[in-house]
PDB file of C-alpha atoms in Angstrom:
ATOM      1  CA  MET A   1     339.383 200.144 118.510  1.00 63.00           C
ATOM      2  CA  ASN A   2     339.993 200.632 122.398  1.00 78.00           C
ATOM      3  CA  VAL A   3     336.405 202.488 123.294  1.00 84.00           C
ATOM      4  CA  ASP A   4     337.455 202.707 127.004  1.00 88.00           C
ATOM      5  CA  ALA A   5     340.993 203.982 125.888  1.00 90.00           C
ATOM      6  CA  PHE A   6     339.582 206.428 123.728  1.00 91.00           C
ATOM      7  CA  ARG A   7     337.064 207.506 126.373  1.00 91.00           C
ATOM      8  CA  THR A   8     340.065 207.785 128.639  1.00 92.00           C
ATOM      9  CA  PHE A   9     342.066 210.098 126.126  1.00 92.00           C
ATOM     10  CA  MET A  10     339.037 212.539 125.683  1.00 91.00           C
ATOM     11  CA  THR A  11     338.410 213.206 129.395  1.00 92.00           C
ATOM     12  CA  LEU A  12     342.471 213.678 130.069  1.00 92.00           C
ATOM     13  CA  ALA A  13     342.499 216.064 127.119  1.00 92.00           C
ATOM     14  CA  GLU A  14     339.842 218.112 128.465  1.00 91.00           C
ATOM     15  CA  LEU A  15     340.657 217.978 132.365  1.00 92.00           C
ATOM     16  CA  LYS A  16     344.649 217.921 131.541  1.00 91.00           C
ATOM     17  CA  ASN A  17     344.869 216.140 135.132  1.00 92.00           C
ATOM     18  CA  PHE A  18     345.614 212.341 135.661  1.00 91.00           C
ATOM     19  CA  THR A  19     343.878 212.353 139.049  1.00 91.00           C
ATOM     20  CA  LYS A  20     340.731 214.228 138.034  1.00 92.00           C
ATOM     21  CA  THR A  21     340.573 211.954 134.829  1.00 91.00           C
ATOM     22  CA  ALA A  22     340.341 208.891 137.398  1.00 91.00           C
ATOM     23  CA  GLN A  23     338.000 210.209 139.464  1.00 93.00           C
ATOM     24  CA  ALA A  24     335.635 211.374 136.907  1.00 91.00           C
ATOM     25  CA  LEU A  25     335.763 207.683 134.847  1.00 91.00           C
ATOM     26  CA  TYR A  26     335.715 205.723 138.347  1.00 92.00           C
ATOM     27  CA  ILE A  27     338.877 204.139 137.440  1.00 93.00           C
ATOM     28  CA  SER A  28     342.343 204.154 139.133  1.00 92.00           C
ATOM     29  CA  GLN A  29     345.208 206.491 138.008  1.00 92.00           C
ATOM     30  CA  PRO A  30     347.272 203.911 136.474  1.00 92.00           C
ATOM     31  CA  SER A  31     344.290 202.625 134.251  1.00 93.00           C
ATOM     32  CA  VAL A  32     344.592 206.021 132.901  1.00 92.00           C
ATOM     33  CA  SER A  33     348.111 206.048 132.205  1.00 92.00           C
ATOM     34  CA  MET A  34     347.898 202.510 130.851  1.00 94.00           C
ATOM     35  CA  HIS A  35     345.097 203.298 128.381  1.00 93.00           C
ATOM     36  CA  ILE A  36     347.316 206.733 127.142  1.00 92.00           C
ATOM     37  CA  ARG A  37     350.451 204.534 126.941  1.00 93.00           C
ATOM     38  CA  SER A  38     348.498 202.241 125.017  1.00 92.00           C
ATOM     39  CA  LEU A  39     347.139 204.364 122.590  1.00 92.00           C
ATOM     40  CA  GLU A  40     350.595 205.939 122.204  1.00 92.00           C
ATOM     41  CA  LYS A  41     352.185 202.465 121.097  1.00 93.00           C
ATOM     42  CA  GLU A  42     349.499 201.805 118.753  1.00 91.00           C
ATOM     43  CA  LEU A  43     349.860 204.979 116.921  1.00 92.00           C
ATOM     44  CA  ASN A  44     353.624 205.372 117.681  1.00 94.00           C
ATOM     45  CA  THR A  45     353.349 209.211 118.529  1.00 94.00           C
ATOM     46  CA  GLU A  46     353.203 211.112 121.851  1.00 94.00           C
ATOM     47  CA  LEU A  47     349.837 212.414 122.780  1.00 93.00           C
ATOM     48  CA  PHE A  48     350.692 214.669 125.633  1.00 93.00           C
ATOM     49  CA  ILE A  49     354.015 216.191 126.844  1.00 92.00           C
ATOM     50  CA  ARG A  50     354.021 215.618 130.630  1.00 88.00           C
ATOM     51  CA  SER A  51     355.889 218.200 133.004  1.00 85.00           C
ATOM     52  CA  PRO A  52     355.616 218.358 136.856  1.00 81.00           C
ATOM     53  CA  ARG A  53     353.783 221.709 136.615  1.00 81.00           C
ATOM     54  CA  LYS A  54     351.315 220.878 133.648  1.00 86.00           C
ATOM     55  CA  LEU A  55     350.178 218.264 131.164  1.00 91.00           C
ATOM     56  CA  GLN A  56     350.086 219.703 127.513  1.00 92.00           C
ATOM     57  CA  ILE A  57     348.271 217.937 124.364  1.00 93.00           C
ATOM     58  CA  THR A  58     350.404 217.516 121.361  1.00 94.00           C
ATOM     59  CA  PRO A  59     349.463 218.212 117.740  1.00 94.00           C
ATOM     60  CA  THR A  60     348.993 214.752 117.071  1.00 95.00           C
ATOM     61  CA  GLY A  61     347.031 214.555 120.341  1.00 93.00           C
ATOM     62  CA  GLU A  62     345.091 217.146 119.087  1.00 93.00           C
ATOM     63  CA  LEU A  63     344.154 215.491 115.708  1.00 94.00           C
ATOM     64  CA  LEU A  64     343.129 212.339 117.796  1.00 93.00           C
ATOM     65  CA  TYR A  65     340.915 214.227 120.037  1.00 92.00           C
ATOM     66  CA  GLU A  66     338.904 215.784 117.208  1.00 89.00           C
ATOM     67  CA  ARG A  67     338.564 212.359 115.230  1.00 91.00           C
ATOM     68  CA  ILE A  68     337.685 210.442 118.621  1.00 90.00           C
ATOM     69  CA  LYS A  69     335.018 213.717 119.195  1.00 87.00           C
ATOM     70  CA  GLN A  70     333.432 213.003 115.604  1.00 84.00           C
ATOM     71  CA  LEU A  71     333.242 209.045 116.020  1.00 87.00           C
ATOM     72  CA  PHE A  72     331.616 209.576 119.617  1.00 84.00           C
ATOM     73  CA  SER A  73     329.143 211.965 117.899  1.00 78.00           C
ATOM     74  CA  ILE A  74     328.248 209.725 115.531  1.00 83.00           C
ATOM     75  CA  TYR A  75     327.939 206.600 117.771  1.00 82.00           C
ATOM     76  CA  ASP A  76     325.715 208.517 119.916  1.00 75.00           C
ATOM     77  CA  GLN A  77     323.340 209.701 116.866  1.00 73.00           C
ATOM     78  CA  THR A  78     323.434 206.030 116.101  1.00 79.00           C
ATOM     79  CA  VAL A  79     322.177 204.857 119.089  1.00 73.00           C
ATOM     80  CA  GLU A  80     319.348 207.509 118.886  1.00 65.00           C
ATOM     81  CA  ASP A  81     318.392 206.342 115.527  1.00 65.00           C
ATOM     82  CA  ILE A  82     318.375 202.760 116.355  1.00 69.00           C
ATOM     83  CA  LEU A  83     315.734 203.621 119.456  1.00 61.00           C
ATOM     84  CA  GLU A  84     313.762 205.376 117.417  1.00 62.00           C
ATOM     85  CA  ILE A  85     313.513 202.479 114.862  1.00 60.00           C
ATOM     86  CA  GLN A  86     312.633 200.397 117.848  1.00 57.00           C
ATOM     87  CA  GLN A  87     310.076 202.562 119.088  1.00 62.00           C
ATOM     88  CA  SER A  88     308.610 203.361 115.838  1.00 70.00           C
ATOM     89  CA  VAL A  89     305.128 201.495 114.336  1.00 75.00           C
ATOM     90  CA  GLN A  90     305.974 200.146 111.008  1.00 76.00           C
ATOM     91  CA  GLY A  91     305.835 196.888 109.426  1.00 79.00           C
ATOM     92  CA  GLU A  92     302.858 194.270 108.937  1.00 85.00           C
ATOM     93  CA  LEU A  93     299.887 194.312 111.316  1.00 89.00           C
ATOM     94  CA  SER A  94     297.734 190.961 110.663  1.00 90.00           C
ATOM     95  CA  ILE A  95     294.127 191.602 111.767  1.00 95.00           C
ATOM     96  CA  GLY A  96     291.505 188.723 111.906  1.00 95.00           C
ATOM     97  CA  ALA A  97     287.759 190.262 111.726  1.00 95.00           C
ATOM     98  CA  SER A  98     284.615 188.674 112.006  1.00 93.00           C
ATOM     99  CA  PHE A  99     282.223 189.506 108.937  1.00 91.00           C
ATOM    100  CA  THR A 100     280.379 192.256 110.346  1.00 91.00           C
ATOM    101  CA  ILE A 101     283.082 194.015 112.110  1.00 93.00           C
ATOM    102  CA  GLY A 102     285.630 192.856 108.887  1.00 93.00           C
ATOM    103  CA  GLU A 103     283.154 194.329 106.260  1.00 92.00           C
ATOM    104  CA  TYR A 104     282.001 197.561 107.837  1.00 92.00           C
ATOM    105  CA  ILE A 105     283.985 198.692 110.909  1.00 92.00           C
ATOM    106  CA  VAL A 106     287.739 197.686 109.629  1.00 94.00           C
ATOM    107  CA  PRO A 107     287.955 199.847 106.601  1.00 93.00           C
ATOM    108  CA  LEU A 108     287.476 203.019 108.862  1.00 92.00           C
ATOM    109  CA  LEU A 109     289.985 201.366 111.474  1.00 92.00           C
ATOM    110  CA  ILE A 110     292.347 201.027 108.782  1.00 93.00           C
ATOM    111  CA  LYS A 111     292.142 204.454 107.157  1.00 93.00           C
ATOM    112  CA  ASN A 112     292.610 206.152 110.471  1.00 91.00           C
ATOM    113  CA  MET A 113     295.319 203.729 111.569  1.00 90.00           C
ATOM    114  CA  GLN A 114     297.069 204.640 107.998  1.00 90.00           C
ATOM    115  CA  THR A 115     296.700 208.350 109.076  1.00 89.00           C
ATOM    116  CA  ALA A 116     298.249 207.893 112.216  1.00 85.00           C
ATOM    117  CA  TYR A 117     300.955 205.320 111.005  1.00 86.00           C
ATOM    118  CA  PRO A 118     301.744 205.399 107.546  1.00 87.00           C
ATOM    119  CA  ASP A 119     304.387 202.972 107.778  1.00 84.00           C
ATOM    120  CA  VAL A 120     302.157 200.087 108.713  1.00 87.00           C
ATOM    121  CA  GLN A 121     301.083 197.407 106.272  1.00 89.00           C
ATOM    122  CA  PHE A 122     297.759 195.452 106.823  1.00 92.00           C
ATOM    123  CA  HIS A 123     296.875 191.847 106.069  1.00 93.00           C
ATOM    124  CA  ILE A 124     293.140 191.501 106.940  1.00 95.00           C
ATOM    125  CA  THR A 125     291.338 187.733 107.375  1.00 95.00           C
ATOM    126  CA  ILE A 126     287.627 187.883 107.560  1.00 94.00           C
ATOM    127  CA  GLY A 127     285.734 184.969 108.890  1.00 92.00           C
ATOM    128  CA  ASN A 128     283.077 184.187 111.542  1.00 91.00           C
ATOM    129  CA  THR A 129     283.789 184.597 115.277  1.00 90.00           C
ATOM    130  CA  ASP A 130     284.798 181.067 115.709  1.00 90.00           C
ATOM    131  CA  GLU A 131     287.132 181.104 113.197  1.00 92.00           C
ATOM    132  CA  ILE A 132     288.777 184.183 113.986  1.00 93.00           C
ATOM    133  CA  ILE A 133     289.179 183.008 117.638  1.00 92.00           C
ATOM    134  CA  GLN A 134     291.157 180.071 116.509  1.00 92.00           C
ATOM    135  CA  LEU A 135     293.387 182.096 114.289  1.00 92.00           C
ATOM    136  CA  VAL A 136     294.429 184.267 117.346  1.00 91.00           C
ATOM    137  CA  LYS A 137     295.065 181.231 119.339  1.00 89.00           C
ATOM    138  CA  GLN A 138     297.252 179.698 116.902  1.00 87.00           C
ATOM    139  CA  LEU A 139     299.009 183.042 116.318  1.00 86.00           C
ATOM    140  CA  ASP A 140     298.165 183.215 112.664  1.00 88.00           C
ATOM    141  CA  VAL A 141     297.339 186.812 113.295  1.00 90.00           C
ATOM    142  CA  ASP A 142     298.170 189.614 115.633  1.00 89.00           C
ATOM    143  CA  LEU A 143     294.580 190.340 116.958  1.00 92.00           C
ATOM    144  CA  GLY A 144     291.154 189.558 116.123  1.00 95.00           C
ATOM    145  CA  LEU A 145     288.146 191.410 116.327  1.00 95.00           C
ATOM    146  CA  ILE A 146     284.990 189.700 117.142  1.00 93.00           C
ATOM    147  CA  GLU A 147     281.244 190.246 117.576  1.00 86.00           C
ATOM    148  CA  GLY A 148     280.203 186.810 119.462  1.00 73.00           C
ATOM    149  CA  GLN A 149     281.419 185.876 122.690  1.00 77.00           C
ATOM    150  CA  THR A 150     284.343 183.898 124.006  1.00 82.00           C
ATOM    151  CA  ASN A 151     285.188 182.168 127.587  1.00 81.00           C
ATOM    152  CA  SER A 152     288.707 181.234 126.343  1.00 81.00           C
ATOM    153  CA  LYS A 153     291.104 182.190 129.393  1.00 82.00           C
ATOM    154  CA  ASP A 154     293.906 181.955 127.201  1.00 84.00           C
ATOM    155  CA  LEU A 155     293.231 185.174 125.445  1.00 90.00           C
ATOM    156  CA  HIS A 156     293.142 188.897 126.376  1.00 89.00           C
ATOM    157  CA  VAL A 157     289.571 190.179 125.535  1.00 90.00           C
ATOM    158  CA  GLU A 158     288.933 194.079 125.731  1.00 90.00           C
ATOM    159  CA  PRO A 159     285.525 195.388 124.562  1.00 89.00           C
ATOM    160  CA  PHE A 160     285.925 198.386 122.167  1.00 89.00           C
ATOM    161  CA  MET A 161     282.274 199.280 120.786  1.00 89.00           C
ATOM    162  CA  GLU A 162     278.807 198.848 121.457  1.00 91.00           C
ATOM    163  CA  ASP A 163     276.648 197.440 118.644  1.00 92.00           C
ATOM    164  CA  GLU A 164     272.817 197.760 118.162  1.00 93.00           C
ATOM    165  CA  LEU A 165     271.024 194.978 116.136  1.00 93.00           C
ATOM    166  CA  PHE A 166     267.728 195.379 114.231  1.00 92.00           C
ATOM    167  CA  ILE A 167     265.200 192.831 112.880  1.00 95.00           C
ATOM    168  CA  VAL A 168     264.759 194.089 109.104  1.00 96.00           C
ATOM    169  CA  ALA A 169     262.225 192.986 106.594  1.00 95.00           C
ATOM    170  CA  SER A 170     261.371 194.276 103.042  1.00 95.00           C
ATOM    171  CA  PRO A 171     259.285 197.251 102.699  1.00 95.00           C
ATOM    172  CA  ASN A 172     256.557 194.988 101.495  1.00 94.00           C
ATOM    173  CA  HIS A 173     256.683 192.683 104.193  1.00 94.00           C
ATOM    174  CA  PRO A 174     253.472 192.278 106.294  1.00 93.00           C
ATOM    175  CA  LEU A 175     255.043 193.189 109.325  1.00 93.00           C
ATOM    176  CA  SER A 176     256.623 196.328 107.966  1.00 93.00           C
ATOM    177  CA  LYS A 177     252.997 197.822 107.762  1.00 90.00           C
ATOM    178  CA  LYS A 178     252.449 197.574 111.399  1.00 91.00           C
ATOM    179  CA  GLU A 179     252.936 200.824 113.552  1.00 89.00           C
ATOM    180  CA  ASN A 180     253.976 198.432 116.587  1.00 91.00           C
ATOM    181  CA  VAL A 181     255.475 195.088 116.335  1.00 92.00           C
ATOM    182  CA  LEU A 182     255.024 192.423 119.190  1.00 92.00           C
ATOM    183  CA  ILE A 183     257.100 188.982 120.007  1.00 91.00           C
ATOM    184  CA  ASP A 184     254.070 187.332 119.283  1.00 92.00           C
ATOM    185  CA  ASP A 185     254.026 188.774 115.910  1.00 93.00           C
ATOM    186  CA  LEU A 186     257.531 187.190 115.347  1.00 93.00           C
ATOM    187  CA  GLN A 187     255.960 183.513 115.815  1.00 95.00           C
ATOM    188  CA  ASP A 188     256.230 181.282 112.386  1.00 95.00           C
ATOM    189  CA  GLN A 189     258.198 183.502 110.518  1.00 95.00           C
ATOM    190  CA  VAL A 190     260.698 182.619 108.128  1.00 95.00           C
ATOM    191  CA  TRP A 191     264.324 183.785 109.408  1.00 96.00           C
ATOM    192  CA  ILE A 192     267.520 184.226 107.303  1.00 96.00           C
ATOM    193  CA  SER A 193     270.510 183.920 109.347  1.00 93.00           C
ATOM    194  CA  ARG A 194     274.191 183.574 109.452  1.00 90.00           C
ATOM    195  CA  GLU A 195     275.993 180.103 109.572  1.00 88.00           C
ATOM    196  CA  GLU A 196     276.731 178.333 113.079  1.00 88.00           C
ATOM    197  CA  GLY A 197     279.915 179.769 114.569  1.00 85.00           C
ATOM    198  CA  SER A 198     278.587 183.785 113.872  1.00 87.00           C
ATOM    199  CA  GLY A 199     278.272 186.272 116.582  1.00 85.00           C
ATOM    200  CA  THR A 200     275.028 187.416 114.810  1.00 89.00           C
ATOM    201  CA  ARG A 201     274.023 183.747 114.420  1.00 90.00           C
ATOM    202  CA  GLU A 202     274.565 183.113 118.205  1.00 89.00           C
ATOM    203  CA  TYR A 203     272.565 186.604 119.099  1.00 90.00           C
ATOM    204  CA  LEU A 204     269.593 185.200 116.780  1.00 92.00           C
ATOM    205  CA  SER A 205     269.146 181.831 118.283  1.00 92.00           C
ATOM    206  CA  HIS A 206     269.304 183.035 122.080  1.00 90.00           C
ATOM    207  CA  LEU A 207     266.665 185.856 120.750  1.00 90.00           C
ATOM    208  CA  ILE A 208     264.493 183.061 119.666  1.00 92.00           C
ATOM    209  CA  ARG A 209     264.967 180.505 122.701  1.00 93.00           C
ATOM    210  CA  SER A 210     264.741 183.351 124.998  1.00 91.00           C
ATOM    211  CA  ASN A 211     261.213 184.648 123.765  1.00 90.00           C
ATOM    212  CA  GLY A 212     259.728 181.037 122.894  1.00 93.00           C
ATOM    213  CA  LEU A 213     259.587 181.816 119.177  1.00 93.00           C
ATOM    214  CA  ARG A 214     258.778 179.244 116.746  1.00 94.00           C
ATOM    215  CA  PRO A 215     260.487 179.755 113.517  1.00 94.00           C
ATOM    216  CA  LYS A 216     258.436 178.583 110.208  1.00 94.00           C
ATOM    217  CA  SER A 217     261.860 178.007 108.666  1.00 94.00           C
ATOM    218  CA  MET A 218     265.483 179.068 109.326  1.00 92.00           C
ATOM    219  CA  PHE A 219     268.088 178.828 106.608  1.00 90.00           C
ATOM    220  CA  SER A 220     271.868 180.397 106.902  1.00 93.00           C
ATOM    221  CA  ILE A 221     273.741 182.257 104.481  1.00 93.00           C
ATOM    222  CA  SER A 222     277.684 183.044 105.069  1.00 89.00           C
ATOM    223  CA  SER A 223     277.350 186.458 103.744  1.00 90.00           C
ATOM    224  CA  ASN A 224     275.800 189.792 105.047  1.00 91.00           C
ATOM    225  CA  GLN A 225     275.092 190.958 101.572  1.00 93.00           C
ATOM    226  CA  ALA A 226     273.547 188.039 100.375  1.00 95.00           C
ATOM    227  CA  ILE A 227     271.508 187.865 103.351  1.00 94.00           C
ATOM    228  CA  LYS A 228     270.401 191.550 102.666  1.00 95.00           C
ATOM    229  CA  GLU A 229     269.679 190.855  98.924  1.00 95.00           C
ATOM    230  CA  SER A 230     267.449 187.996 100.188  1.00 95.00           C
ATOM    231  CA  ILE A 231     265.485 190.055 102.777  1.00 95.00           C
ATOM    232  CA  ILE A 232     265.044 192.730  99.957  1.00 95.00           C
ATOM    233  CA  GLU A 233     263.466 190.127  97.851  1.00 94.00           C
ATOM    234  CA  GLY A 234     260.763 189.376 100.620  1.00 93.00           C
ATOM    235  CA  MET A 235     262.031 185.898 101.565  1.00 95.00           C
ATOM    236  CA  GLY A 236     261.830 186.579 105.315  1.00 94.00           C
ATOM    237  CA  LEU A 237     263.045 188.335 108.549  1.00 96.00           C
ATOM    238  CA  SER A 238     266.815 188.605 109.651  1.00 95.00           C
ATOM    239  CA  LEU A 239     268.525 190.255 112.629  1.00 94.00           C
ATOM    240  CA  MET A 240     271.487 192.386 111.346  1.00 93.00           C
ATOM    241  CA  SER A 241     273.571 195.122 112.899  1.00 93.00           C
ATOM    242  CA  LYS A 242     272.918 198.535 112.459  1.00 93.00           C
ATOM    243  CA  HIS A 243     276.321 198.789 110.457  1.00 93.00           C
ATOM    244  CA  VAL A 244     275.547 196.196 108.182  1.00 93.00           C
ATOM    245  CA  CYS A 245     271.874 197.368 107.118  1.00 93.00           C
ATOM    246  CA  LYS A 246     272.374 201.396 107.515  1.00 93.00           C
ATOM    247  CA  ARG A 247     272.767 202.048 103.973  1.00 94.00           C
ATOM    248  CA  GLU A 248     269.601 199.923 102.852  1.00 95.00           C
ATOM    249  CA  LEU A 249     267.484 201.281 105.512  1.00 94.00           C
ATOM    250  CA  GLU A 250     268.315 204.760 104.283  1.00 95.00           C
ATOM    251  CA  GLN A 251     267.392 203.802 100.719  1.00 96.00           C
ATOM    252  CA  ASN A 252     264.196 202.387 101.717  1.00 95.00           C
ATOM    253  CA  LEU A 253     265.337 198.974 100.431  1.00 96.00           C
ATOM    254  CA  LEU A 254     264.857 197.489 104.206  1.00 96.00           C
ATOM    255  CA  THR A 255     262.543 198.366 106.764  1.00 95.00           C
ATOM    256  CA  LYS A 256     263.616 198.417 110.679  1.00 95.00           C
ATOM    257  CA  LEU A 257     260.549 196.521 112.279  1.00 94.00           C
ATOM    258  CA  PRO A 258     259.396 198.681 115.148  1.00 90.00           C
ATOM    259  CA  LEU A 259     259.688 196.027 117.574  1.00 88.00           C
ATOM    260  CA  ASP A 260     257.987 196.542 121.204  1.00 83.00           C
ATOM    261  CA  LYS A 261     261.180 195.674 123.087  1.00 80.00           C
ATOM    262  CA  GLU A 262     264.306 197.082 124.207  1.00 77.00           C
ATOM    263  CA  PRO A 263     266.838 197.381 121.782  1.00 83.00           C
ATOM    264  CA  PHE A 264     269.003 194.679 120.895  1.00 89.00           C
ATOM    265  CA  THR A 265     272.674 195.378 121.892  1.00 90.00           C
ATOM    266  CA  ARG A 266     275.679 193.779 122.029  1.00 90.00           C
ATOM    267  CA  THR A 267     279.503 194.430 122.470  1.00 90.00           C
ATOM    268  CA  PHE A 268     282.428 193.953 119.788  1.00 92.00           C
ATOM    269  CA  SER A 269     285.489 192.967 121.477  1.00 92.00           C
ATOM    270  CA  SER A 270     289.150 192.697 120.427  1.00 93.00           C
ATOM    271  CA  ILE A 271     290.984 189.441 121.256  1.00 93.00           C
ATOM    272  CA  THR A 272     294.791 188.992 121.757  1.00 91.00           C
ATOM    273  CA  SER A 273     297.149 186.324 122.826  1.00 86.00           C
ATOM    274  CA  PRO A 274     299.253 187.241 125.789  1.00 83.00           C
ATOM    275  CA  LEU A 275     302.518 186.737 123.733  1.00 76.00           C
ATOM    276  CA  LEU A 276     301.498 189.371 121.327  1.00 74.00           C
ATOM    277  CA  VAL A 277     299.322 191.978 123.435  1.00 63.00           C
ATOM    278  CA  ASN A 278     302.187 194.218 123.760  1.00 67.00           C
ATOM    279  CA  LYS A 279     303.300 194.072 120.331  1.00 76.00           C
ATOM    280  CA  ARG A 280     304.018 197.802 119.320  1.00 79.00           C
ATOM    281  CA  ASN A 281     301.607 197.484 116.253  1.00 82.00           C
ATOM    282  CA  VAL A 282     299.085 195.825 118.173  1.00 85.00           C
ATOM    283  CA  GLU A 283     299.230 198.991 120.904  1.00 85.00           C
ATOM    284  CA  ALA A 284     298.932 201.299 118.230  1.00 86.00           C
ATOM    285  CA  PHE A 285     296.041 199.907 116.711  1.00 89.00           C
ATOM    286  CA  MET A 286     294.363 199.745 120.135  1.00 87.00           C
ATOM    287  CA  ARG A 287     294.871 203.349 120.433  1.00 86.00           C
ATOM    288  CA  VAL A 288     293.166 203.878 117.130  1.00 87.00           C
ATOM    289  CA  MET A 289     290.239 201.891 118.175  1.00 85.00           C
ATOM    290  CA  ASP A 290     289.961 203.690 121.286  1.00 82.00           C
ATOM    291  CA  GLY A 291     289.764 206.871 119.240  1.00 74.00           C
ATOM    292  CA  LEU A 292     286.495 205.245 117.303  1.00 66.00           C
ATOM    293  CA  MET A 293     284.386 205.026 120.536  1.00 57.00           C
TER     294      MET A 293
END
């Protein structure tokens, strides 16, 4: 099938003039004649009746004209459909998230994402901040959501949410009875924290160092829920995101210590490899995150 010949034929059938057809298609008049002769030879029929005064299309020419119009219409619709598929947001989106974000923020993001883009399927990996950074670098996930920091110059980092952290204790802990807790009151306390590599652990370590605190002891658990249960049982203090302890605070299972100090804040960030930052599903997810702010 010679698409150029078909296009030449259609134009000639509409303009009924070889010179005007050549001008419309930016080709030479001999090329117009060559395309028409080629079609007539291939179909073994005369498509036009030529006379000095006018050009008239034949019955077989009329039939060919209608069928070619249908072919081009189908072709144009196919091009539109292909472009729509390429521009749509669908397929799988692989997300790596640090524990706090993965357990308490990502479910809402996924819900909003499914509402906006129902054809996207998700694969979620939860780990600590260091683990998520490595997954993104190795392209094992499309993007990562972390609560800690990264200085990796080979990753695109973009803040997406502010978080506040509380020092929490059991309602029966002695410090929970105080109306105002000073930094010095935190000396010689038992701390329960996340494992090394966690963004929350990194923040707690900074808090202890910067305020010269001497922990009585510190032990780590790689589970937010297990830490909360330990605190509820009166085993010590912990530093937790407001998202992690919100429900327990509302139910009076945990107490936020009224610390005489500025609130502890940090930034949640998304991280992506430069190779995937323009991936359509990643861009769509970033738009959903913007709506959560």
